[in-house]
mmCIF file of the C-alpha atoms, coordinates in Angstrom:
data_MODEL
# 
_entry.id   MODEL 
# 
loop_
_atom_site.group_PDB 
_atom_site.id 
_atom_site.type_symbol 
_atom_site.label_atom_id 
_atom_site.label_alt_id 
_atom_site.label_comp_id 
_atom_site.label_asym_id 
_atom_site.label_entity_id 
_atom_site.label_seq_id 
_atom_site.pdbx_PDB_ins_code 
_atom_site.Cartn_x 
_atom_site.Cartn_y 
_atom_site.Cartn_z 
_atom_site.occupancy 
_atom_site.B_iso_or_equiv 
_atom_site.pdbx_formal_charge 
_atom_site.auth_seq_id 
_atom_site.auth_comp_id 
_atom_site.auth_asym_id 
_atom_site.auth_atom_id 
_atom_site.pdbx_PDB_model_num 
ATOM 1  C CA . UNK A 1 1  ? 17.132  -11.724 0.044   1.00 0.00 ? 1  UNK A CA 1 
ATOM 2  C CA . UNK A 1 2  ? 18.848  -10.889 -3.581  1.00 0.00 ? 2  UNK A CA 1 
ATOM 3  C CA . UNK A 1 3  ? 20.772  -8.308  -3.659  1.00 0.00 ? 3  UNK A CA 1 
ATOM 4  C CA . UNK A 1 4  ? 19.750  -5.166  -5.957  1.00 0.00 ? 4  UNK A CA 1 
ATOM 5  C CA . UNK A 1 5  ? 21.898  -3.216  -8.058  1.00 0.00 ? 5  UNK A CA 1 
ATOM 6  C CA . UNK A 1 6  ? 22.347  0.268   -7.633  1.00 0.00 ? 6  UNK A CA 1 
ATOM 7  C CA . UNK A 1 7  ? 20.865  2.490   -10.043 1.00 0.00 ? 7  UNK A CA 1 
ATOM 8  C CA . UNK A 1 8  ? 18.195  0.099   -11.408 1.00 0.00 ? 8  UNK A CA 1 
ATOM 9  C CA . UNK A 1 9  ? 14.627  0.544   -10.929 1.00 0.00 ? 9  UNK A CA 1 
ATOM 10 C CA . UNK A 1 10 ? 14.339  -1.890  -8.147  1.00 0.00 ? 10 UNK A CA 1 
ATOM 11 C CA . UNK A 1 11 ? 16.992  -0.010  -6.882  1.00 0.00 ? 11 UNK A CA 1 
ATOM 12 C CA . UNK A 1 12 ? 15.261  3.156   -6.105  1.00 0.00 ? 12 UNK A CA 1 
ATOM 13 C CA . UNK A 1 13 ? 12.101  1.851   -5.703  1.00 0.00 ? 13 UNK A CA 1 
ATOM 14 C CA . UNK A 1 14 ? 13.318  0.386   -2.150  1.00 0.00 ? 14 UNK A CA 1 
ATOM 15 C CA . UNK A 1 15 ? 14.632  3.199   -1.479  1.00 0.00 ? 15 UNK A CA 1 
ATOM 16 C CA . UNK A 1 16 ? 11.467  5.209   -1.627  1.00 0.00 ? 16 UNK A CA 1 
ATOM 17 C CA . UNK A 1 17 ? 9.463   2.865   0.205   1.00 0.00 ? 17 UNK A CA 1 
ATOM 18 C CA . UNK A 1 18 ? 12.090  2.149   3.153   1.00 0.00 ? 18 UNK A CA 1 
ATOM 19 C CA . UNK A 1 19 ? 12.380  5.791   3.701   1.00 0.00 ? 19 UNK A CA 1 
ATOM 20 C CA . UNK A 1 20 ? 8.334   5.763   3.229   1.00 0.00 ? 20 UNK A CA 1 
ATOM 21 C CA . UNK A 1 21 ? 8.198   3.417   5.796   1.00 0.00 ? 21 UNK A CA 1 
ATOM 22 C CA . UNK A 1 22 ? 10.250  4.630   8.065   1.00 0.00 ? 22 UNK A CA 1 
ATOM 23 C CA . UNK A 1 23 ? 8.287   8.258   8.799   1.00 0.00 ? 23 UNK A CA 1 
ATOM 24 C CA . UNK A 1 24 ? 5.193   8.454   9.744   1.00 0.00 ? 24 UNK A CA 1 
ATOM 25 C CA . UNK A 1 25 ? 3.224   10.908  7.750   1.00 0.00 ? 25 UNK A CA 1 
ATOM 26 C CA . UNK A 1 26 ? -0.425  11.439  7.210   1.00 0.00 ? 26 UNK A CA 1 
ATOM 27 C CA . UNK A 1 27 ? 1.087   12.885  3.510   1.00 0.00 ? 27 UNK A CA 1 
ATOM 28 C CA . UNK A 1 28 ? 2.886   10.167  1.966   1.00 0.00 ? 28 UNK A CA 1 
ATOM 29 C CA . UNK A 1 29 ? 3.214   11.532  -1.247  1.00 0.00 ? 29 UNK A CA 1 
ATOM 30 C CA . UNK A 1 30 ? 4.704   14.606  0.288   1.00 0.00 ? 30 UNK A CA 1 
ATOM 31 C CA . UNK A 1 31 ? 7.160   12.553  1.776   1.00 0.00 ? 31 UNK A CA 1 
ATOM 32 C CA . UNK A 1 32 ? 7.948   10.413  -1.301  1.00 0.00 ? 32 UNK A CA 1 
ATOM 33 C CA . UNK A 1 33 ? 8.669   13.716  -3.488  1.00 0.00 ? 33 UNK A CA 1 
ATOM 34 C CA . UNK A 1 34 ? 11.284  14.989  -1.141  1.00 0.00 ? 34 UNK A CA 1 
ATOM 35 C CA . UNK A 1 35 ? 12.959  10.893  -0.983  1.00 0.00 ? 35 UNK A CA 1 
ATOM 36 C CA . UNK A 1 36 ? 12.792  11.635  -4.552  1.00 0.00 ? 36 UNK A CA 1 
ATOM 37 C CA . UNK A 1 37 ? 14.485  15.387  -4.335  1.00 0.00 ? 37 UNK A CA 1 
ATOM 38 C CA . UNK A 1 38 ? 16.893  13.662  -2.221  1.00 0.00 ? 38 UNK A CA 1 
ATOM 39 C CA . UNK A 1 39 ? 18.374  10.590  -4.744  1.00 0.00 ? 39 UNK A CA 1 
ATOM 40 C CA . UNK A 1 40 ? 18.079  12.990  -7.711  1.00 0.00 ? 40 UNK A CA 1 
ATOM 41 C CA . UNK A 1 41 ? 20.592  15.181  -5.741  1.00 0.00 ? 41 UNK A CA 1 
ATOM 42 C CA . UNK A 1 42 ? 22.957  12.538  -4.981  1.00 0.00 ? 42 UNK A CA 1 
ATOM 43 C CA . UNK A 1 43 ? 22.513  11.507  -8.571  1.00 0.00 ? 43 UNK A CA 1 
ATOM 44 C CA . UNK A 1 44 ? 23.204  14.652  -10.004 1.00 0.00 ? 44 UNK A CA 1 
ATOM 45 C CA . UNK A 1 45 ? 26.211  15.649  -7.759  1.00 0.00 ? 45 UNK A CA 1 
ATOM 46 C CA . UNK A 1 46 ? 28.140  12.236  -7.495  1.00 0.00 ? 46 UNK A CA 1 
ATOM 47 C CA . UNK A 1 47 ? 31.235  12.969  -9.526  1.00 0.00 ? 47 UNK A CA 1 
ATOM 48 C CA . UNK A 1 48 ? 31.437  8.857   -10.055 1.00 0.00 ? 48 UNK A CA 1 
ATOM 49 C CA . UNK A 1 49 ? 28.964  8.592   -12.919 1.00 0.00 ? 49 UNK A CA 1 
ATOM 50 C CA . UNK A 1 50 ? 29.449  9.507   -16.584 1.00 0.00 ? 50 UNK A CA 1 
ATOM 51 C CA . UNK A 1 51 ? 26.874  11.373  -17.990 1.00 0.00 ? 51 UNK A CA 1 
ATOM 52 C CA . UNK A 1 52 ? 25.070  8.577   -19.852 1.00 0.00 ? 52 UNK A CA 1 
ATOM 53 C CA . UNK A 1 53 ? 24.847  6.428   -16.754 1.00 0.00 ? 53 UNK A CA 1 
ATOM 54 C CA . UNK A 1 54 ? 24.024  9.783   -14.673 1.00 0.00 ? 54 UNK A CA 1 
ATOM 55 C CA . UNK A 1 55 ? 20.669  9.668   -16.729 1.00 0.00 ? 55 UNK A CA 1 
ATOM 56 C CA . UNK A 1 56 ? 20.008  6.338   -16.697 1.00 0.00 ? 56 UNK A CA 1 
ATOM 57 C CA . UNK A 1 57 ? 20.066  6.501   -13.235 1.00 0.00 ? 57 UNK A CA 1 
ATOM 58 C CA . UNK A 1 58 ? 17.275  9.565   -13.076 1.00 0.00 ? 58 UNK A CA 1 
ATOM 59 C CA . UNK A 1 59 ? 14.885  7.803   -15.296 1.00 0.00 ? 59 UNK A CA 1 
ATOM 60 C CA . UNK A 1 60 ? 14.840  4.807   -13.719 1.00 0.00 ? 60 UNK A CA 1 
ATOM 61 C CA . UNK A 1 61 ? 14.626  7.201   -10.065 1.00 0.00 ? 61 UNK A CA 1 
ATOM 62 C CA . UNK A 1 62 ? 11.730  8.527   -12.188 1.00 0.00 ? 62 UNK A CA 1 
ATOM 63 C CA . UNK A 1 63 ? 10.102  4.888   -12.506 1.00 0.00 ? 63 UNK A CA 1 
ATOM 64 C CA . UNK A 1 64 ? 10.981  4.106   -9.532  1.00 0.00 ? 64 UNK A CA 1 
ATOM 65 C CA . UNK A 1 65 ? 8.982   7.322   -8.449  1.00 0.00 ? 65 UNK A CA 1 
ATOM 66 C CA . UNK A 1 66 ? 5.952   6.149   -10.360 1.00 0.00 ? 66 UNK A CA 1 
ATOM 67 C CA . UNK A 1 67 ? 5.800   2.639   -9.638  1.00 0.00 ? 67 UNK A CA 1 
ATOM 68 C CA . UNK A 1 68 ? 5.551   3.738   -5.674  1.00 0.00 ? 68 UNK A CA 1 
ATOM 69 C CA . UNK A 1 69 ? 3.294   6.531   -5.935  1.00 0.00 ? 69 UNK A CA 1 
ATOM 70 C CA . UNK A 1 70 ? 0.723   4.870   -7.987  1.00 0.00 ? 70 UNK A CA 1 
ATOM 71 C CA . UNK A 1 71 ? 0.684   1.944   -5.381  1.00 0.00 ? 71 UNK A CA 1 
ATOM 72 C CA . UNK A 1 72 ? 0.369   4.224   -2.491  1.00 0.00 ? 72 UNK A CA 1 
ATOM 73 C CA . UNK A 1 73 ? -2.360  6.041   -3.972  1.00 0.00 ? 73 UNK A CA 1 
ATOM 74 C CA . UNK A 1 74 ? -4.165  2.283   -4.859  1.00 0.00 ? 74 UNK A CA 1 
ATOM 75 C CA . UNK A 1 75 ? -3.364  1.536   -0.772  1.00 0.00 ? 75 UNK A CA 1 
ATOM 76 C CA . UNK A 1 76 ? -4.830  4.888   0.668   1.00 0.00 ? 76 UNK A CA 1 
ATOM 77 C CA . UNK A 1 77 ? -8.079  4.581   -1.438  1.00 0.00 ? 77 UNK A CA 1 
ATOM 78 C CA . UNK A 1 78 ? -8.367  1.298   -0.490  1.00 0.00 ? 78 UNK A CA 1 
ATOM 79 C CA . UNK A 1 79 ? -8.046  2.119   2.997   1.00 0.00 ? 79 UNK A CA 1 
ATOM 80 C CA . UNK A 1 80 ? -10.637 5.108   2.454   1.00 0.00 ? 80 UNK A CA 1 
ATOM 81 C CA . UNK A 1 81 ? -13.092 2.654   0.901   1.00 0.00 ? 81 UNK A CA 1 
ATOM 82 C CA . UNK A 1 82 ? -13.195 0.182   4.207   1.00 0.00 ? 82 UNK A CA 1 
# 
């Protein structure tokens, strides 16, 4: 398995869905906005970043954010439809 760097998209991305997949929730998205509450805090309080790489780190959280919640939403629908 590759390694992934922190900070990057893929990054938090794997985060999301490992903690995702580790709780069993009937409200997934729920669940993925307080993963997400939870990285942007340890972003925002880890006194090892600079600023600039401080927000390059949130939007990619936030991309992260979307790439996972649009593909659970695709999965539950799908799962609804059968």
């Amino acid at each position: 398995m590759a390694s992934v760097l922190f900070g990057t998209v893929e990054y938090y991305e794997g985060e999301i869905v490992h903690y995702l997949s580790n709780r069993y929730s009937s409200d997934k998205e729920d669940v993925a906005k307080k993963v997400f509450a939870l990285l942007e805090k340890e972003i925002l309080n880890s006194f090892l970043f600079e600023d600039t790489l401080r927000i390059q780190c949130l939007h990619n959280l936030l991309k992260a954010f979307g790439k996972v919640t649009k593909k659970s939403i695709v999965m539950n629908k799908e799962t609804a439809a059968t």
